[in-house]
Short mmCIF file of C-alpha atoms and ligand atoms in Angstrom, two decimals:
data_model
loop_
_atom_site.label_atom_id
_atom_site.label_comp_id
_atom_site.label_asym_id
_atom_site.label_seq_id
_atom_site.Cartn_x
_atom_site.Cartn_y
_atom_site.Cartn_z
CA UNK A 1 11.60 49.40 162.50
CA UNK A 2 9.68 48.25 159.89
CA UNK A 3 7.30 49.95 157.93
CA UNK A 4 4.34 48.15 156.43
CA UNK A 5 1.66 50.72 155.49
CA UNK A 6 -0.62 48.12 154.04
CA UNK A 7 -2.89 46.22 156.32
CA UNK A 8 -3.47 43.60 153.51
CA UNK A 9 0.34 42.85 153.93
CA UNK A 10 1.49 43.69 156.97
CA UNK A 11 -0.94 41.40 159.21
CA UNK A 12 0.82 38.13 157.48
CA UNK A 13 4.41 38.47 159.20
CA UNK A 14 5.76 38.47 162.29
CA UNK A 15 9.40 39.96 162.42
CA UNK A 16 12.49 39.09 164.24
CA UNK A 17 14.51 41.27 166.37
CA UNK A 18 16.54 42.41 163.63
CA UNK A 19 15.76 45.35 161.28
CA UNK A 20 14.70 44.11 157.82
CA UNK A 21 14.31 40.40 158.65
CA UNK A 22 11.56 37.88 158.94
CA UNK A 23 10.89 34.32 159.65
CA UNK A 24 10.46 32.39 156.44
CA UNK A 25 8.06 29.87 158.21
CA UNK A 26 5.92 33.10 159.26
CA UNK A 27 5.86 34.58 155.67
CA UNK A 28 2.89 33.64 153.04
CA UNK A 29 2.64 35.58 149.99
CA UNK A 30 0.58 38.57 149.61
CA UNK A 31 -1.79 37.29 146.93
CA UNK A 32 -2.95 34.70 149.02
CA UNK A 33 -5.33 36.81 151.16
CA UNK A 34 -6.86 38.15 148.36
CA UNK A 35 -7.39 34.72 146.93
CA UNK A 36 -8.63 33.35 150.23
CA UNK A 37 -11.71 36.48 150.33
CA UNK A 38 -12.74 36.73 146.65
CA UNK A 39 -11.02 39.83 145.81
CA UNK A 40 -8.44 38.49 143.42
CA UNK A 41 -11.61 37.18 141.21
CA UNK A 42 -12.81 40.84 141.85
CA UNK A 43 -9.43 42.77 140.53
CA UNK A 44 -9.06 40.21 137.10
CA UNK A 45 -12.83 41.18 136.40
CA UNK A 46 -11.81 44.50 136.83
CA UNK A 47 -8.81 44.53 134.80
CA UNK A 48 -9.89 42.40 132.00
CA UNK A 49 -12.79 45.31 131.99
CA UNK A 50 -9.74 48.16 131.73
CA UNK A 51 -8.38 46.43 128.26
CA UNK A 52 -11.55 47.84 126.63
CA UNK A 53 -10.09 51.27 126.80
CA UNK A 54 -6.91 50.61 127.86
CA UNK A 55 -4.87 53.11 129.83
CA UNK A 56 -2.70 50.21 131.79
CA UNK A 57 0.43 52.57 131.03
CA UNK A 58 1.08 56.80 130.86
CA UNK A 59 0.74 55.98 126.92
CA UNK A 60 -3.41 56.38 127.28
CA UNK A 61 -3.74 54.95 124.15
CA UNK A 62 -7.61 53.94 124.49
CA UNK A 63 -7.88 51.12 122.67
CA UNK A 64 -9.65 47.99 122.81
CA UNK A 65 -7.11 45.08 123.46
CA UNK A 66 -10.18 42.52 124.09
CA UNK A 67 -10.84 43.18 120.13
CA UNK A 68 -7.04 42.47 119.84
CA UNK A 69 -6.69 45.72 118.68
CA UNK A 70 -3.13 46.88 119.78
CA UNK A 71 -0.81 50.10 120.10
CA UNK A 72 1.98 51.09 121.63
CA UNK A 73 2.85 47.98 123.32
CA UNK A 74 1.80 45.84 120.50
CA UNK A 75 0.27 43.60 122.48
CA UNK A 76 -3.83 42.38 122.26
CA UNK A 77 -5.67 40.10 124.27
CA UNK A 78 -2.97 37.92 125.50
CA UNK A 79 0.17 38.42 127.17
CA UNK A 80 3.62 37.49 124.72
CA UNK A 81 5.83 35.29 126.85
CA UNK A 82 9.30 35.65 125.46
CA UNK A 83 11.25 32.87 128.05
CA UNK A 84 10.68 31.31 131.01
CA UNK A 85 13.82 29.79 133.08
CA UNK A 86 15.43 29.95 136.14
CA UNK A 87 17.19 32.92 136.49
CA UNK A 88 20.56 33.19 138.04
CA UNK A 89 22.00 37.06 136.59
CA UNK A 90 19.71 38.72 138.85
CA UNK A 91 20.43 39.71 142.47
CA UNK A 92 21.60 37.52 145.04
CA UNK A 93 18.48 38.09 147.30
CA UNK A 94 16.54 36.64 144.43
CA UNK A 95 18.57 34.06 142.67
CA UNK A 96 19.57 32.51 145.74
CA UNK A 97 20.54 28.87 144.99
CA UNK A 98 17.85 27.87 142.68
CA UNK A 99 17.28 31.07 140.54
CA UNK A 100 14.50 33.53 140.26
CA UNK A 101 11.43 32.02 138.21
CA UNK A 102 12.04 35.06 135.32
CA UNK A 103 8.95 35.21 133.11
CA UNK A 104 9.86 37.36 129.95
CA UNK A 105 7.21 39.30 128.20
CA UNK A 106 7.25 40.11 124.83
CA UNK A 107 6.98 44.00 123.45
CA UNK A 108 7.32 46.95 126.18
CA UNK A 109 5.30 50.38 126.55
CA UNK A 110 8.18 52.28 127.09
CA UNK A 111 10.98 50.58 124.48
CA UNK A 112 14.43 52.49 125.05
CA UNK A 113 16.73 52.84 122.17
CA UNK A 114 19.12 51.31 124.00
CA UNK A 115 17.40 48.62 125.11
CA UNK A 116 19.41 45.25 126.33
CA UNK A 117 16.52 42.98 125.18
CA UNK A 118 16.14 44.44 121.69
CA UNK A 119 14.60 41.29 120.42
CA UNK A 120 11.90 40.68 122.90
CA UNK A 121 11.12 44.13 123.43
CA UNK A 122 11.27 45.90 120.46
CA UNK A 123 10.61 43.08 117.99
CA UNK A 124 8.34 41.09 120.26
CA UNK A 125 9.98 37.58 120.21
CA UNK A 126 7.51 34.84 121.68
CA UNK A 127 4.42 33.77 121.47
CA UNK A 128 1.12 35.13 122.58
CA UNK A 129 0.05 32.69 125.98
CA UNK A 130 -3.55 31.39 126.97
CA UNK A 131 -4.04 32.58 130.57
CA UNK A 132 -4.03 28.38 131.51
CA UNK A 133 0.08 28.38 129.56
CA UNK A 134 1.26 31.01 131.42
CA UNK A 135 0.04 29.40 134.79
CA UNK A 136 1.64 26.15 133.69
CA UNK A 137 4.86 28.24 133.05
CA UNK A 138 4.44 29.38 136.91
CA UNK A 139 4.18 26.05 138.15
CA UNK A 140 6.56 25.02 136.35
CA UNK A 141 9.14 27.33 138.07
CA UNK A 142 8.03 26.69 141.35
CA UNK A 143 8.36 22.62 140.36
CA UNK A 144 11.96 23.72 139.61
CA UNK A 145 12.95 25.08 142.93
CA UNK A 146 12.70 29.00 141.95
CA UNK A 147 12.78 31.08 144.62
CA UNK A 148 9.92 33.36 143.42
CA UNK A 149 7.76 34.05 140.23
CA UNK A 150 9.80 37.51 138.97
CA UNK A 151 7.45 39.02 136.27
CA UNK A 152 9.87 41.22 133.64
CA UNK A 153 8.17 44.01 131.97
CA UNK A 154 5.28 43.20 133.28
CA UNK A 155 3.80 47.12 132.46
CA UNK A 156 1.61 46.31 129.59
CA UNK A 157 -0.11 42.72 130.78
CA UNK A 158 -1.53 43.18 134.56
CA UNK A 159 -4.67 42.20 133.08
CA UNK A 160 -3.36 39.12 131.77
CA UNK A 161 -1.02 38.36 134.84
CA UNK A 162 -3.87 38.62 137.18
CA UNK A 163 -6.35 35.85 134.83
CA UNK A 164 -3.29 33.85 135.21
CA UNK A 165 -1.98 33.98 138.70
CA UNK A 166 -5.11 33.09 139.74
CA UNK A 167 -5.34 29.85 138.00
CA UNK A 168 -2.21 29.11 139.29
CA UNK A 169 -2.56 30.04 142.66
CA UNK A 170 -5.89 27.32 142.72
CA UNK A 171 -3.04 25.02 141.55
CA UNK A 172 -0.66 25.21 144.49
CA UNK A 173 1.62 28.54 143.39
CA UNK A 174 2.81 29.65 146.51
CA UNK A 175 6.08 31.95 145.81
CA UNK A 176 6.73 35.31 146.07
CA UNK A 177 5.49 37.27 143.06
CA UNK A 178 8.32 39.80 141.99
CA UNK A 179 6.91 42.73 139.37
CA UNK A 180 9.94 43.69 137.18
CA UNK A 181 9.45 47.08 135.83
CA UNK A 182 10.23 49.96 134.25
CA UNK A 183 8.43 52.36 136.21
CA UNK A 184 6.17 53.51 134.17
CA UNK A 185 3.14 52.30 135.23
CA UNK A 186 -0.24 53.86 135.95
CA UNK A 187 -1.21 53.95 139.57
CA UNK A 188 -4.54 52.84 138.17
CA UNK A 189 -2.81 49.28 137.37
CA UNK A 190 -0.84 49.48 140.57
CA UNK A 191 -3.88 49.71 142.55
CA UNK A 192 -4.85 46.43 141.19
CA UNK A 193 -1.71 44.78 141.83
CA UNK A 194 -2.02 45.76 145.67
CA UNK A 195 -1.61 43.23 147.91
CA UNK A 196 -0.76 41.13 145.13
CA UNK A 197 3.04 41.71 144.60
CA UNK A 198 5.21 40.92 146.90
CA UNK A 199 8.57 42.91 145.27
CA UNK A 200 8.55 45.67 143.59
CA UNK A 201 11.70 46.48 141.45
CA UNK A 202 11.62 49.59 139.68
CA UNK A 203 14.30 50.66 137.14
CA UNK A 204 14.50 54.08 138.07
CA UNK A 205 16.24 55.09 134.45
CA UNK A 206 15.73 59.08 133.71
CA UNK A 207 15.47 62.16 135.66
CA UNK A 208 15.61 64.76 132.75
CA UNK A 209 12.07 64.94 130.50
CA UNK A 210 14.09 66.09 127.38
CA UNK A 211 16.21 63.01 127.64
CA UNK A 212 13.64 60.65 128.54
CA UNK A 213 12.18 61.79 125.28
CA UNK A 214 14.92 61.68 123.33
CA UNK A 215 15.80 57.95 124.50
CA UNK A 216 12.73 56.99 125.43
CA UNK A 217 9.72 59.24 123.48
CA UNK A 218 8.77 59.76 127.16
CA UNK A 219 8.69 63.24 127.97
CA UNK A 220 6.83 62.22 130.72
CA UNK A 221 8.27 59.20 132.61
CA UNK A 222 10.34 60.61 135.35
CA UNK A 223 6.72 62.17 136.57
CA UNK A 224 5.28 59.05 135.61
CA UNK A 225 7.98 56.99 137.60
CA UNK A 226 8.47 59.67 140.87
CA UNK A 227 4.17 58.63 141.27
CA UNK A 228 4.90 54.90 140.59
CA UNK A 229 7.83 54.15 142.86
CA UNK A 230 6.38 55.98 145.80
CA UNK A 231 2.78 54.32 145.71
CA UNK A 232 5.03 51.08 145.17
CA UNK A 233 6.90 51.94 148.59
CA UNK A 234 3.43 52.69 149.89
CA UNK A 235 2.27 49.20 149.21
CA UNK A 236 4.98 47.00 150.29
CA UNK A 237 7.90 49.12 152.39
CA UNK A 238 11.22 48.40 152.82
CA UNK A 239 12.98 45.29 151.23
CA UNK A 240 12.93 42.29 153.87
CA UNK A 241 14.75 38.97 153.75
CA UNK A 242 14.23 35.87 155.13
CA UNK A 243 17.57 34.19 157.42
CA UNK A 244 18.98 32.87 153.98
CA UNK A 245 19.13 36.53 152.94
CA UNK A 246 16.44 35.79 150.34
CA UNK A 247 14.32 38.85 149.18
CA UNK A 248 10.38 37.88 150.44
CA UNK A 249 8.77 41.29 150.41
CA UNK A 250 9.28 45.36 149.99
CA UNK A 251 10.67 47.75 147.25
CA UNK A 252 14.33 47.15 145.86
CA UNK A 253 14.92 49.81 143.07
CA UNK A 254 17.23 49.45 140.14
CA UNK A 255 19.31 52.18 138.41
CA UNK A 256 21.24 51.62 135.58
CA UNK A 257 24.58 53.69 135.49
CA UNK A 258 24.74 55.20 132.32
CA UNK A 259 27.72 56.85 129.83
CA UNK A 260 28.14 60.74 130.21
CA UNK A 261 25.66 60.10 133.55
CA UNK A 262 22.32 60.69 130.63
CA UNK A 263 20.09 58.67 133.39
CA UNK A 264 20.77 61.66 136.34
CA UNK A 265 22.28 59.18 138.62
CA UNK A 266 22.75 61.64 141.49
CA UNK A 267 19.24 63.49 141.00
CA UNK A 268 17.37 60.07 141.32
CA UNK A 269 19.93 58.95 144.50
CA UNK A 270 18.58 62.01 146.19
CA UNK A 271 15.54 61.33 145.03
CA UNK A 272 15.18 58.31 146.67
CA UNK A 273 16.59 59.17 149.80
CA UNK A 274 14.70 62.28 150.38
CA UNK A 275 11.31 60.76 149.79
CA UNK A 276 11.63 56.93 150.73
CA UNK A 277 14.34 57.35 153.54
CA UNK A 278 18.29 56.56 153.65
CA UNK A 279 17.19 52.55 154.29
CA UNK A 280 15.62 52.26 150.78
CA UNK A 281 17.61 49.38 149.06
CA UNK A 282 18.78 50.20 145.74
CA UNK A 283 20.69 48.42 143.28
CA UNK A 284 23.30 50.68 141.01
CA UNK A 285 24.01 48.82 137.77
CA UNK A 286 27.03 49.07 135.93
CA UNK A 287 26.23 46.89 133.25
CA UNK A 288 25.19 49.03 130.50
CA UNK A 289 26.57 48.52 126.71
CA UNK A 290 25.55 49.57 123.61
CA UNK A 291 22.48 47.54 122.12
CA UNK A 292 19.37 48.00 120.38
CA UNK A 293 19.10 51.20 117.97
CA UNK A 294 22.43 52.48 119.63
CA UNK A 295 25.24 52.14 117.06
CA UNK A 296 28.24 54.18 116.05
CA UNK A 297 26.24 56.38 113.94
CA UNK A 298 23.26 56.72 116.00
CA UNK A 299 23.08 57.92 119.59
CA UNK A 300 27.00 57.39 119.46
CA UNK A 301 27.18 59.75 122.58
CA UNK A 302 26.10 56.18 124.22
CA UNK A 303 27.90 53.94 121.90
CA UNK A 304 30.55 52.59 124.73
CA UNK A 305 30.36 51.17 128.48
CA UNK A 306 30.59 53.01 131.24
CA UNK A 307 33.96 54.26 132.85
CA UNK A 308 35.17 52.58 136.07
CA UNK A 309 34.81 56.74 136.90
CA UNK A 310 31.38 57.10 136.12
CA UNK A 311 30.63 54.43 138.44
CA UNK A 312 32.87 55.27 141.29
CA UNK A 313 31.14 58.50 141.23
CA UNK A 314 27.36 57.37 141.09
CA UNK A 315 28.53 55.16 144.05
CA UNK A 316 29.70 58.38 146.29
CA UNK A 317 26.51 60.00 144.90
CA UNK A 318 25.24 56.94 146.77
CA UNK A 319 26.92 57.59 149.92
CA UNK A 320 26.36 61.25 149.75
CA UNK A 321 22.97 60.88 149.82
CA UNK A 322 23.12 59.12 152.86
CA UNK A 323 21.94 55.40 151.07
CA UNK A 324 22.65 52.72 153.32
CA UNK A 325 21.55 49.91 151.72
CA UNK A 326 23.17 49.30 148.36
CA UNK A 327 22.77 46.11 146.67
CA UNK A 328 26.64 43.91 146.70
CA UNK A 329 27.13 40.73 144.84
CA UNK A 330 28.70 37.08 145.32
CA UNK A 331 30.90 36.59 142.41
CA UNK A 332 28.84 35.65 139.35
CA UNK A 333 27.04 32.72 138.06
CA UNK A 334 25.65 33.99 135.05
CA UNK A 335 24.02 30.48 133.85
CA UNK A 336 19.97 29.48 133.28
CA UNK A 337 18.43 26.81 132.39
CA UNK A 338 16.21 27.51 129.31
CA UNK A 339 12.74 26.59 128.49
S1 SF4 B 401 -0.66 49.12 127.98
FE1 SF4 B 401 -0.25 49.30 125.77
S2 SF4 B 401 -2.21 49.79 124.78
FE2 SF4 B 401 -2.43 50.15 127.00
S3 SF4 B 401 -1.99 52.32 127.28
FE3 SF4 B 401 -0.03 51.24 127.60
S4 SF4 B 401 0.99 51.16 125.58
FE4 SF4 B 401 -1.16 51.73 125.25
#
């Protein structure tokens, strides 16, 4: 049975008789409503009014990004865009056959140590986009065939997002929007991306505070990402797919599996199954490698892969929790096609 607790997304679907699918010719994106009755005008006013004392993130830094004065996240007025390509190293459900429309923003409010995209992240590779460029780069993906519009580290730019999503939605867009994130957002920015998102996908990365702090200077982010994921589940439910086993709407959390289990792999499996039910879909990563500041004289107790042990035991943690829905693969096709 599904679960939609949102009116605003709920009303636009119609499901079949099986649990967790819909009919693609009965979906429309969530954004569209709120195009339709004003409201999306209403939230960018809104949240171009929040980057005068912005507190988009946990980091409350209070600044006034329409001045172009930055902090944390480096980031002013307008949005960095790092890349945009099709996208074919993400999950099945949202690569499909023609990739997942991957915008990459520049900089991060939360910037891990270990962080895979050092470059864009960290160092803030791109260029800063005009709200009117980074519809283009939208439309551009859906011109490609892209399954959906999959915003990555999004955390720091809803404001921006928004201006832009609406342009392009006056344009034709007409994909699912995917928000890529961290976790830690503020519920404050979440509540303007309501009824605007179709996917949520979390990383769910650290259950200890002393270790989110030490990788992470956030003391405060498994708090910060607890609140985030469950008003995300709120929003949107369950992950559903259409018949071609494409993702079109609902909550599919990542967790990266990582050396000497650091993240709290089996706290955050219970975790989700306690508070979000057995059916939430999850996807356990066993990618991680040594990147960004990690090195083998700094945070060497991280300075190697994972051990086909360590993730043979987060996957019973898994199945001890009672998780049913765990994220499996086609063999891989890691290729894009650049812009
Ligand atoms: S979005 Fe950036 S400026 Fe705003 S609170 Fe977060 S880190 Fe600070």
């Amino acid at each position: 049975m599904l679960s939609f607790s949102s009116a605003s997304l709920g009303w636009r679907m119609r499901t079949t008789s099986q649990p967790y699918l819909i009919d693609r010719k009965n979906f429309e994106p969530a954004y569209l409503r709120l195009y339709e009755s004003g409201e999306l005008n209403r939230r960018v006013e809104r949240a171009l009014e929040k980057l005068t004392d912005c507190r988009l993130c946990p980091r409350d830094c209070g600044v006034n990004r329409l001045e172009n004065k930055f902090a944390v996240c480096k980031t002013g007025r307008y949005a960095v865009v790092s890349s945009h390509f099709a996208h074919f190293g993400e999950e099945d459900c949202l690569r499909g056959t023609r990739g997942s429309g991957t915008i990459f923003f520049g900089w991060c409010n939360l910037r891990c140590v270990f962080c895979q995209n050092y470059e864009l992240s960290w160092l803030g590779e791109g260029h800063a986009s005009q709200p009117d460029e980074l519809a283009r780069m939208m439309l551009y993906l859906q011109e490609l065939g892209c399954h959906n519009i999959n915003f990555v580290t999004p955390e720091h730019v809803v404001p921006q997002i928004l201006e832009a999503l609406q342009l392009a939605i006056q344009r034709g867009l007409r994909l699912p929007v995917v928000y890529n994130t961290s976790a830690y957002d503020s519920l404050d920015s979440l509540e303007l991306m309501d009824g605007v998102v179709d996917i949520y996908m979390p990383d769910f990365k650290f259950w200890d505070q002393e270790l989110a702090r030490r990788y992470m200077k956030a003391p405060d982010y498994p708090e910060a990402a607890r609140r985030t994921i469950r008003e995300m589940h709120r929003q949107v439910g369950p992950l559903v797919f259409d018949e071609n086993g494409l993702a079109l709407q609902g909550l599919l959390i990542r967790h990266l599996v990582m050396p000497g289990d650091i993240g709290g792999t089996r706290q955050i499996l219970e975790w989700i199954a306690r508070e979000l039910g057995p059916s939430t879909y999850v996807d356990l990563m066993d990618q991680y490698y040594p990147a960004g500041k990690v090195s083998g004289t700094d945070y060497v107790e991280i300075s190697r892969r994972i051990t086909p042990k360590e993730y043979r035991l987060a996957l019973e943690a898994a199945r001890h929790a009672g998780l049913r829905r765990l994220d499996e693969r086609a063999p891989a096709k890691h290729f894009a096609i650049w812009q």
